[in-house]
PDB file of C-alpha atoms in Angstrom:
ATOM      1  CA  UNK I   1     -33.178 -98.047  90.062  1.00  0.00           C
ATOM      2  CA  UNK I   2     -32.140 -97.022  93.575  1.00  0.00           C
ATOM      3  CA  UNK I   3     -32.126 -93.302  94.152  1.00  0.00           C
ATOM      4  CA  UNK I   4     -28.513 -92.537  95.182  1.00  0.00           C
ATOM      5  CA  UNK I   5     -28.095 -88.682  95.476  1.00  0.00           C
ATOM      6  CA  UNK I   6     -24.582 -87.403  93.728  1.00  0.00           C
ATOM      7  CA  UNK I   7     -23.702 -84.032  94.197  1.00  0.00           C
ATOM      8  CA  UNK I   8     -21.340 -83.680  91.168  1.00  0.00           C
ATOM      9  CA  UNK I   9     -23.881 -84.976  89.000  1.00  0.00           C
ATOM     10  CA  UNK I  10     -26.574 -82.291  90.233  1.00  0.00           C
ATOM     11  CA  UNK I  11     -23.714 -79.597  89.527  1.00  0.00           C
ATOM     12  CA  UNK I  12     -22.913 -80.533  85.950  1.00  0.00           C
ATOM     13  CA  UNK I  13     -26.540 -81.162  85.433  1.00  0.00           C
ATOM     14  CA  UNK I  14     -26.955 -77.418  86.481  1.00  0.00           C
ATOM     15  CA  UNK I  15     -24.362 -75.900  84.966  1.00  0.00           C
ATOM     16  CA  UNK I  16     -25.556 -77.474  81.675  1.00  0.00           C
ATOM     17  CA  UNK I  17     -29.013 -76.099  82.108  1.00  0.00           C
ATOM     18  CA  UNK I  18     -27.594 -72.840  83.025  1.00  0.00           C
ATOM     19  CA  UNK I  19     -25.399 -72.674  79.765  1.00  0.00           C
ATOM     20  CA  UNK I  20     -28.813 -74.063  77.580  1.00  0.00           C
ATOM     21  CA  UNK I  21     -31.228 -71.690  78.916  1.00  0.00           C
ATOM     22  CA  UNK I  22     -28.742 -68.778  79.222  1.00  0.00           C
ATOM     23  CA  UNK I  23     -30.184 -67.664  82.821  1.00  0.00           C
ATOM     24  CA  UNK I  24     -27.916 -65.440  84.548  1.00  0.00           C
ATOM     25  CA  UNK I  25     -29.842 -64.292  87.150  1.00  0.00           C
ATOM     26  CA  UNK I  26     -31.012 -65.987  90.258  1.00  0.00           C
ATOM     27  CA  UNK I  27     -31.684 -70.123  89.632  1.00  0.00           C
ATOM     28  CA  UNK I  28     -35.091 -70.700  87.840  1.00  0.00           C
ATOM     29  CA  UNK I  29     -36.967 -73.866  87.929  1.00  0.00           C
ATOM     30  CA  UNK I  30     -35.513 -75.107  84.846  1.00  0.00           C
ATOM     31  CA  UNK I  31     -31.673 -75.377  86.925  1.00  0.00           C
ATOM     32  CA  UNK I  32     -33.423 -76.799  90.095  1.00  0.00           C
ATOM     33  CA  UNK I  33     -35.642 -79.496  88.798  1.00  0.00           C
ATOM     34  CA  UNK I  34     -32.662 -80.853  86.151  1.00  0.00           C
ATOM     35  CA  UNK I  35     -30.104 -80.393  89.631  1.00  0.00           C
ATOM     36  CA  UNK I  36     -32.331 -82.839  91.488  1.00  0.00           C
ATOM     37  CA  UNK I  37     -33.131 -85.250  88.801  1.00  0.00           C
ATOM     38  CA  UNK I  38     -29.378 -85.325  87.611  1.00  0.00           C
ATOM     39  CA  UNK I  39     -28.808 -85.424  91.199  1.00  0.00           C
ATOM     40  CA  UNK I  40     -31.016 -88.379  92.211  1.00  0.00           C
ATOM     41  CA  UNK I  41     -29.683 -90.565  89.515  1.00  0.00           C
ATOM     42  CA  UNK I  42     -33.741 -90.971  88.123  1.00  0.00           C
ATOM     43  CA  UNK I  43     -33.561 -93.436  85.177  1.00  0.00           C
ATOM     44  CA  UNK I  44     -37.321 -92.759  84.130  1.00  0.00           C
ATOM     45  CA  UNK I  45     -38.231 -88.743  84.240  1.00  0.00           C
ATOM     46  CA  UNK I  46     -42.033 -87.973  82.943  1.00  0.00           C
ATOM     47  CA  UNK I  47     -43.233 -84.687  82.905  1.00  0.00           C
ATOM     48  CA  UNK I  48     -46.699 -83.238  81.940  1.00  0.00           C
ATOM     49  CA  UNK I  49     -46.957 -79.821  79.804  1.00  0.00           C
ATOM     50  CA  UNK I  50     -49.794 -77.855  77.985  1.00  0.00           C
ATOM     51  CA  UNK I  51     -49.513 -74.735  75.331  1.00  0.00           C
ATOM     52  CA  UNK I  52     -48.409 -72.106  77.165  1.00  0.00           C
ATOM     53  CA  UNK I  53     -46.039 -74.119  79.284  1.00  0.00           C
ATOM     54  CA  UNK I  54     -42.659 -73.006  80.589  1.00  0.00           C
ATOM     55  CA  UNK I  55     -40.154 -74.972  77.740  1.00  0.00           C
ATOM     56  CA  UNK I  56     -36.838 -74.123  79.981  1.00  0.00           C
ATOM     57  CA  UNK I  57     -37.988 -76.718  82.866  1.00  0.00           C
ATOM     58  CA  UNK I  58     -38.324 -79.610  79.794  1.00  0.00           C
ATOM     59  CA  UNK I  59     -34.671 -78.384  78.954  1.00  0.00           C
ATOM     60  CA  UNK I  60     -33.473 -78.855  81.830  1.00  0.00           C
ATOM     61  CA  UNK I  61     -35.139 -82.407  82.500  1.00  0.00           C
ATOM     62  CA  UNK I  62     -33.569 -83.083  79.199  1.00  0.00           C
ATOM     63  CA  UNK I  63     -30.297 -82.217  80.572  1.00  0.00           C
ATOM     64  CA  UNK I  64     -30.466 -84.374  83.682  1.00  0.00           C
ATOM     65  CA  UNK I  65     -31.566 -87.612  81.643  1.00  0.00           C
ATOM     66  CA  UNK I  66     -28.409 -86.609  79.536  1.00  0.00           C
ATOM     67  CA  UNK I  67     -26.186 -87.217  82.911  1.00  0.00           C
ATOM     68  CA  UNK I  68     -28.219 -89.794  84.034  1.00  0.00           C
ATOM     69  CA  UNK I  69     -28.372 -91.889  81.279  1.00  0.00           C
ATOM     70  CA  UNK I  70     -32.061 -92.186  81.770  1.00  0.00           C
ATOM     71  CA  UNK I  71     -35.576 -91.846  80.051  1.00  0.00           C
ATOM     72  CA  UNK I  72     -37.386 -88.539  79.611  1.00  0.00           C
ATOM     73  CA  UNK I  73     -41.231 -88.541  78.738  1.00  0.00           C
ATOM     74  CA  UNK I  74     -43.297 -85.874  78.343  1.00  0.00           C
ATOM     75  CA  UNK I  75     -47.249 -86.367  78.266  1.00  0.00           C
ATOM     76  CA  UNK I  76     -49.084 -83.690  76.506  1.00  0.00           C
ATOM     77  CA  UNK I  77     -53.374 -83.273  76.313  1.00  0.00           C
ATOM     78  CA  UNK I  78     -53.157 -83.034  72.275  1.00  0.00           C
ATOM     79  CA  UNK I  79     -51.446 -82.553  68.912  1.00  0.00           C
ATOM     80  CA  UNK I  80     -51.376 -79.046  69.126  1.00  0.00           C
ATOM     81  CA  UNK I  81     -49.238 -79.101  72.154  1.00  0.00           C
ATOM     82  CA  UNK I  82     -46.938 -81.922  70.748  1.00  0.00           C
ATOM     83  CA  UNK I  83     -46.329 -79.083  68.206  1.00  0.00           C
ATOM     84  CA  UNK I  84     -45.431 -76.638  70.763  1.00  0.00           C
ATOM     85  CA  UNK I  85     -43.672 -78.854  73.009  1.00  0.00           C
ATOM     86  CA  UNK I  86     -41.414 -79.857  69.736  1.00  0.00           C
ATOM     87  CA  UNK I  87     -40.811 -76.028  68.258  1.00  0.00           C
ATOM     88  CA  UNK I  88     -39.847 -74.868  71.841  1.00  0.00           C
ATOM     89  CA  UNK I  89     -37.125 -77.334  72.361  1.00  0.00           C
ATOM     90  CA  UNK I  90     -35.937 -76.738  69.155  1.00  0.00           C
ATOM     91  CA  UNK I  91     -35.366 -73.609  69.943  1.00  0.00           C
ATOM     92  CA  UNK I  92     -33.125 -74.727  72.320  1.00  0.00           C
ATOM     93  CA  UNK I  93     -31.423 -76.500  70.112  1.00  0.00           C
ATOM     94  CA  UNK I  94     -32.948 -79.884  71.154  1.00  0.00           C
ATOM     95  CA  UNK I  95     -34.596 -82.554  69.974  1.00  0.00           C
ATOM     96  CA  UNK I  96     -37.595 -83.502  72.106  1.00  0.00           C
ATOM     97  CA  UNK I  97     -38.126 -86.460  74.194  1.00  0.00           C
ATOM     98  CA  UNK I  98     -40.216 -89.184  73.785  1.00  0.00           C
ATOM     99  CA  UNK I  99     -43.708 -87.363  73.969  1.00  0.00           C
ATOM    100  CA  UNK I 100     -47.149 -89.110  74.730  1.00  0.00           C
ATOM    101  CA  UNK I 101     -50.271 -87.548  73.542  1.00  0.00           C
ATOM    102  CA  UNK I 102     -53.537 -87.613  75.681  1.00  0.00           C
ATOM    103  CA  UNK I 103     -54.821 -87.476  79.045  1.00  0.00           C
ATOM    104  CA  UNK I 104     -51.923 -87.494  81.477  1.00  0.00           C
ATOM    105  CA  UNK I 105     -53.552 -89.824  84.182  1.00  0.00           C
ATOM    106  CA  UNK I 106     -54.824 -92.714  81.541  1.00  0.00           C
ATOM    107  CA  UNK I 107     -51.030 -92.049  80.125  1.00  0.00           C
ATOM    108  CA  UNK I 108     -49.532 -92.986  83.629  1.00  0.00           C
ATOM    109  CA  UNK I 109     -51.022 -96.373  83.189  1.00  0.00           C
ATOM    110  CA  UNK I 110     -48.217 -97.476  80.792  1.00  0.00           C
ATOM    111  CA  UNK I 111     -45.044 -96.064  82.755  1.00  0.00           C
ATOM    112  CA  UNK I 112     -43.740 -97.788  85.181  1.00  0.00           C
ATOM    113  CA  UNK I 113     -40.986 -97.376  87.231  1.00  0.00           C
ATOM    114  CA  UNK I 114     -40.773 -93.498  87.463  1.00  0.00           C
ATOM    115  CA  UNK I 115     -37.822 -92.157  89.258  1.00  0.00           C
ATOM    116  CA  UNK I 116     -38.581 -88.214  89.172  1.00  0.00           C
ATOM    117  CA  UNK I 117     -42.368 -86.424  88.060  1.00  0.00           C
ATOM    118  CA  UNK I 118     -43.074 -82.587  87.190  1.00  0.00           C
ATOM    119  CA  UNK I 119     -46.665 -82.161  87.326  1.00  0.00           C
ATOM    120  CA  UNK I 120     -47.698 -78.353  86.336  1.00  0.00           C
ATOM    121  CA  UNK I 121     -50.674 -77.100  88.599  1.00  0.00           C
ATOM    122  CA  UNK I 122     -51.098 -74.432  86.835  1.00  0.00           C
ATOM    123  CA  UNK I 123     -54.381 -74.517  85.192  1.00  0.00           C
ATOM    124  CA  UNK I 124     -54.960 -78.586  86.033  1.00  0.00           C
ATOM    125  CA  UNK I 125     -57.049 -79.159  88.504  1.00  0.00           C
ATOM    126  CA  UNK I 126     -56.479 -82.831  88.428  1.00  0.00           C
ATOM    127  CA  UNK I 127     -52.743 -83.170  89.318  1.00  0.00           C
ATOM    128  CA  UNK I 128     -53.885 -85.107  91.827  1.00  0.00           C
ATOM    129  CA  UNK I 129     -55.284 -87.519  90.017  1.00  0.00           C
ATOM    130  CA  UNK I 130     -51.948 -87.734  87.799  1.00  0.00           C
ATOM    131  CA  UNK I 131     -50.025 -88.099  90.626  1.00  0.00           C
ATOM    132  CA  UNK I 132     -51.849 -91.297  92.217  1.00  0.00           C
ATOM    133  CA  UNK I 133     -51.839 -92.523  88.832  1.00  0.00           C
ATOM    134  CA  UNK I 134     -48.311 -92.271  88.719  1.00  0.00           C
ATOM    135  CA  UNK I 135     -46.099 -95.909  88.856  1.00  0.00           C
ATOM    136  CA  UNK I 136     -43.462 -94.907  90.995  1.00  0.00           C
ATOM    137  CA  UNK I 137     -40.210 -96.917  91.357  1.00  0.00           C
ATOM    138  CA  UNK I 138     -40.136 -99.378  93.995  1.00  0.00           C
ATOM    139  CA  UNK I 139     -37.448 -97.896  96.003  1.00  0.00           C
ATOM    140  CA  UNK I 140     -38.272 -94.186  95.641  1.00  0.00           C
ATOM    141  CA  UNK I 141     -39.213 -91.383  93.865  1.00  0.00           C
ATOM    142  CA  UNK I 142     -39.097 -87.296  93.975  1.00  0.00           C
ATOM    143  CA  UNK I 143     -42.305 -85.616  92.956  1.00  0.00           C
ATOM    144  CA  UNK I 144     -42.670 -82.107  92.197  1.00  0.00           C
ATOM    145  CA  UNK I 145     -45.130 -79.683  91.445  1.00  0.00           C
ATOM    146  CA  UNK I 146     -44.520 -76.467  89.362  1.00  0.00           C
ATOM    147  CA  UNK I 147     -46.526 -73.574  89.982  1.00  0.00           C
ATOM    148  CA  UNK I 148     -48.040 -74.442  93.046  1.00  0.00           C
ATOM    149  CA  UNK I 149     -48.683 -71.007  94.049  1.00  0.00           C
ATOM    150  CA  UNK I 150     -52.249 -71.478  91.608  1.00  0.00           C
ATOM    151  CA  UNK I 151     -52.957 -74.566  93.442  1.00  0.00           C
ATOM    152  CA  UNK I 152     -56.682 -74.065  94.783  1.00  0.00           C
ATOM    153  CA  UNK I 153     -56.280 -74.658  98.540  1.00  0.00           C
ATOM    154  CA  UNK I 154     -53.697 -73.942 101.119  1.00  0.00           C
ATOM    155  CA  UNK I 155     -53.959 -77.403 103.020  1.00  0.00           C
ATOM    156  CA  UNK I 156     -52.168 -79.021 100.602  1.00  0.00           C
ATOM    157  CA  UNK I 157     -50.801 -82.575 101.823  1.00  0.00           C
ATOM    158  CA  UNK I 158     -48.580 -85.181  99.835  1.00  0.00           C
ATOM    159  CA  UNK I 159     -49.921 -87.727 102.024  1.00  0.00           C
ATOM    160  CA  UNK I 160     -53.539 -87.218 100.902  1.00  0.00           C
ATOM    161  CA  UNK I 161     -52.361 -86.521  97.616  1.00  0.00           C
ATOM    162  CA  UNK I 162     -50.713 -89.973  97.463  1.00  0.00           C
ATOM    163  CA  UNK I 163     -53.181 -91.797  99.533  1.00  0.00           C
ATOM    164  CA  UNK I 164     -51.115 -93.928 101.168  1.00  0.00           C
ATOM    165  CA  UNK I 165     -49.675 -95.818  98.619  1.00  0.00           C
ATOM    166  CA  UNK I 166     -46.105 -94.237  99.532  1.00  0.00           C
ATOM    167  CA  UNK I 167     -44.507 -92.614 102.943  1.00  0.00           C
ATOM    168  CA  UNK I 168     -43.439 -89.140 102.249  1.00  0.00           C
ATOM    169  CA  UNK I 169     -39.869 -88.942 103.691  1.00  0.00           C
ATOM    170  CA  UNK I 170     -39.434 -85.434 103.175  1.00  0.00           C
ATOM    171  CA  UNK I 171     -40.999 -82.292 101.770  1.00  0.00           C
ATOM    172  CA  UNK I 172     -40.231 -78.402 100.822  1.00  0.00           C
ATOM    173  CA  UNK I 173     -42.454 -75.574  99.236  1.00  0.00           C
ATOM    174  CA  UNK I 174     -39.545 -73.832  97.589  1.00  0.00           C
ATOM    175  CA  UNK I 175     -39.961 -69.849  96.379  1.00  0.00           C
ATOM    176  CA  UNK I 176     -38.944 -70.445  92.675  1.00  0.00           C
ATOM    177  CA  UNK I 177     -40.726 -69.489  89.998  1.00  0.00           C
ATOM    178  CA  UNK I 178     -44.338 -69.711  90.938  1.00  0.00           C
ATOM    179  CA  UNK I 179     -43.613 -71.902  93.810  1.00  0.00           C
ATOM    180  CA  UNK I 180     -41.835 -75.363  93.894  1.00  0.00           C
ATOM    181  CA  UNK I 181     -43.871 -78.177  95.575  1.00  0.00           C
ATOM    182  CA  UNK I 182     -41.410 -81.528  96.083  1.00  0.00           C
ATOM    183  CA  UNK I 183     -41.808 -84.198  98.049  1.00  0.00           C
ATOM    184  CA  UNK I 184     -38.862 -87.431  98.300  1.00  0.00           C
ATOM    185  CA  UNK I 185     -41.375 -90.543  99.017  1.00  0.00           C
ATOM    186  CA  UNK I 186     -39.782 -94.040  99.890  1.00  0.00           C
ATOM    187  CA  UNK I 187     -40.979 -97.183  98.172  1.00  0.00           C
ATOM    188  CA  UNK I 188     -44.391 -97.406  96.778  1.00  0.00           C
ATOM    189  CA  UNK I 189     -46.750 -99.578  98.878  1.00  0.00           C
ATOM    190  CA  UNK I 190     -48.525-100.861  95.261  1.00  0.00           C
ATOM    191  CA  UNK I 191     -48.195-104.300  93.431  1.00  0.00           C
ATOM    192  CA  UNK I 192     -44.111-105.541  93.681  1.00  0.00           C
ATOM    193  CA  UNK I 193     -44.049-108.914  93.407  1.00  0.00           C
ATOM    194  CA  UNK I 194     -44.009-109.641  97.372  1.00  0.00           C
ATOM    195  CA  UNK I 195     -45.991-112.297  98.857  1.00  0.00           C
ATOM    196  CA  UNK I 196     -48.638-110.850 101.119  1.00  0.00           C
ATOM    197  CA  UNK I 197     -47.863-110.441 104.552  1.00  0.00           C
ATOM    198  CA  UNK I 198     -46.150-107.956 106.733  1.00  0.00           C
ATOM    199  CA  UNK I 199     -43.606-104.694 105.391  1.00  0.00           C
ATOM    200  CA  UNK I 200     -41.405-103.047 107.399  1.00  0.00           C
ATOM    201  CA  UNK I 201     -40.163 -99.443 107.256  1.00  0.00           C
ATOM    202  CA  UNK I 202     -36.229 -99.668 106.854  1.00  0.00           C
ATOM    203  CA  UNK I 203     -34.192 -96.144 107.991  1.00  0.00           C
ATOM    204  CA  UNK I 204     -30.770 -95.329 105.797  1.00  0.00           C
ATOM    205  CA  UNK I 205     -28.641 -92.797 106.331  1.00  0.00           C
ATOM    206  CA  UNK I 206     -26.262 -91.766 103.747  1.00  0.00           C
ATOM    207  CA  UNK I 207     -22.921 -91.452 104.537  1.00  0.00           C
ATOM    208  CA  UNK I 208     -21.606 -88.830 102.865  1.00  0.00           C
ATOM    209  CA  UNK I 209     -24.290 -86.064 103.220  1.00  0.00           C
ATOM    210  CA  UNK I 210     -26.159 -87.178 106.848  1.00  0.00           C
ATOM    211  CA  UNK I 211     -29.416 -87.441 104.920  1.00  0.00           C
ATOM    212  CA  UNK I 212     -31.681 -89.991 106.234  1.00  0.00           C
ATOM    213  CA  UNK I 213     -34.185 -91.537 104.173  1.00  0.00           C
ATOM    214  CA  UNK I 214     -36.424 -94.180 104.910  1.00  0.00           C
ATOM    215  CA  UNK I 215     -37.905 -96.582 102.766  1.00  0.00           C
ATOM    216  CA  UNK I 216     -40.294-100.043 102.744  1.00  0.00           C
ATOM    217  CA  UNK I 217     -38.884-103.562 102.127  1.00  0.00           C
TER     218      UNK I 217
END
């Protein structure tokens, strides 16, 4: 699905997120992650969450597969999470999503396509690992890291994290929550059908909001 960024979309998306997790102060993570996923049009949203995790960011992921019309997966490391995962959406008066149980990188292996993926560093020392396992979609995909303020090591790059497989168009640490790592990557430089032979790197600039964006036919 090609990521085609929609303003009104992102708005409603937030709103709705606003008006689910009752936040009235300044935006959480919950409103900005379900703004850009909403926003981006992503068709296949996967997140990963533990016991302990922060439920309002699932919400809102929730909410922006809602406006989308898309998928929303959630891998967790057991049974006892599922659990957790289920009783805090409920709370919200929500069902929960499609939920995978077991190790989030082997999980990866049978998604493909993914549009937008929350990773939580906090306490996973392998996001990494979950991220390069990640199938993104072949024209694009936003990546973003909750809680990247406990990430061990301040030379953080998307471009080592990804290793290649995908050209980072853009990037921002953003001060919510616990910090807000996300990074826009064009198409994914893995298996897409195409013969062997040469790529090229194609430059777009949207219309409406200036953004340029470059991806890899």
């Amino acid at each position: 699905m090609k990521l085609i960024w929609s303003p009104e979309r992102a708005l409603k998306a937030y709103l709705d997120t606003v008006k689910s997790c009752e936040v009235s102060q300044e935006p959480s993570v919950a409103e900005v992650v379900s703004a850009m996923a909403a926003g981006w049009n992503a068709g296949l949203v996967v997140e990963t969450w533990s016991r302990g995790g922060e439920i309002a960011t699932s919400v809102g992921l929730a909410v922006a597969a809602h406006h989308t019309g898309g998928k929303h997966i959630c891998i967790v490391p057991d049974e006892e999470s599922r659990e957790e995962y289920a009783e805090g959406m409920r709370r919200f008066g929500r069902s929960a999503c499609e939920t995978i149980v077991g190790d989030a990188e082997e999980a990866m292996d049978g998604l493909e396509g993914i549009d937008f993926l929350v990773v939580d560093c906090k306490g996973n020392n392998e996001f990494g690992r979950v991220i390069r396992a990640a199938k993104l979609g072949e024209r694009g995909a936003v990546l973003v890291c909750t809680n990247a303020s406990s990430r061990a090591g301040s030379d953080f790059r998307w471009s080592s994290v990804l290793d290649g497989r995908s050209r980072v168009v853009r990037s921002v640490l953003l001060p919510v929550g616990k910090g807000l790592d996300v990074a826009h990557v064009g198409a994914t430089g893995g298996s897409s059908g195409r013969e062997k032979g040469r790529s090229r790197w194609i430059k777009r600039i949207d219309q409406d909001s200036g953004e340029e964006f470059v991806i890899r036919k």
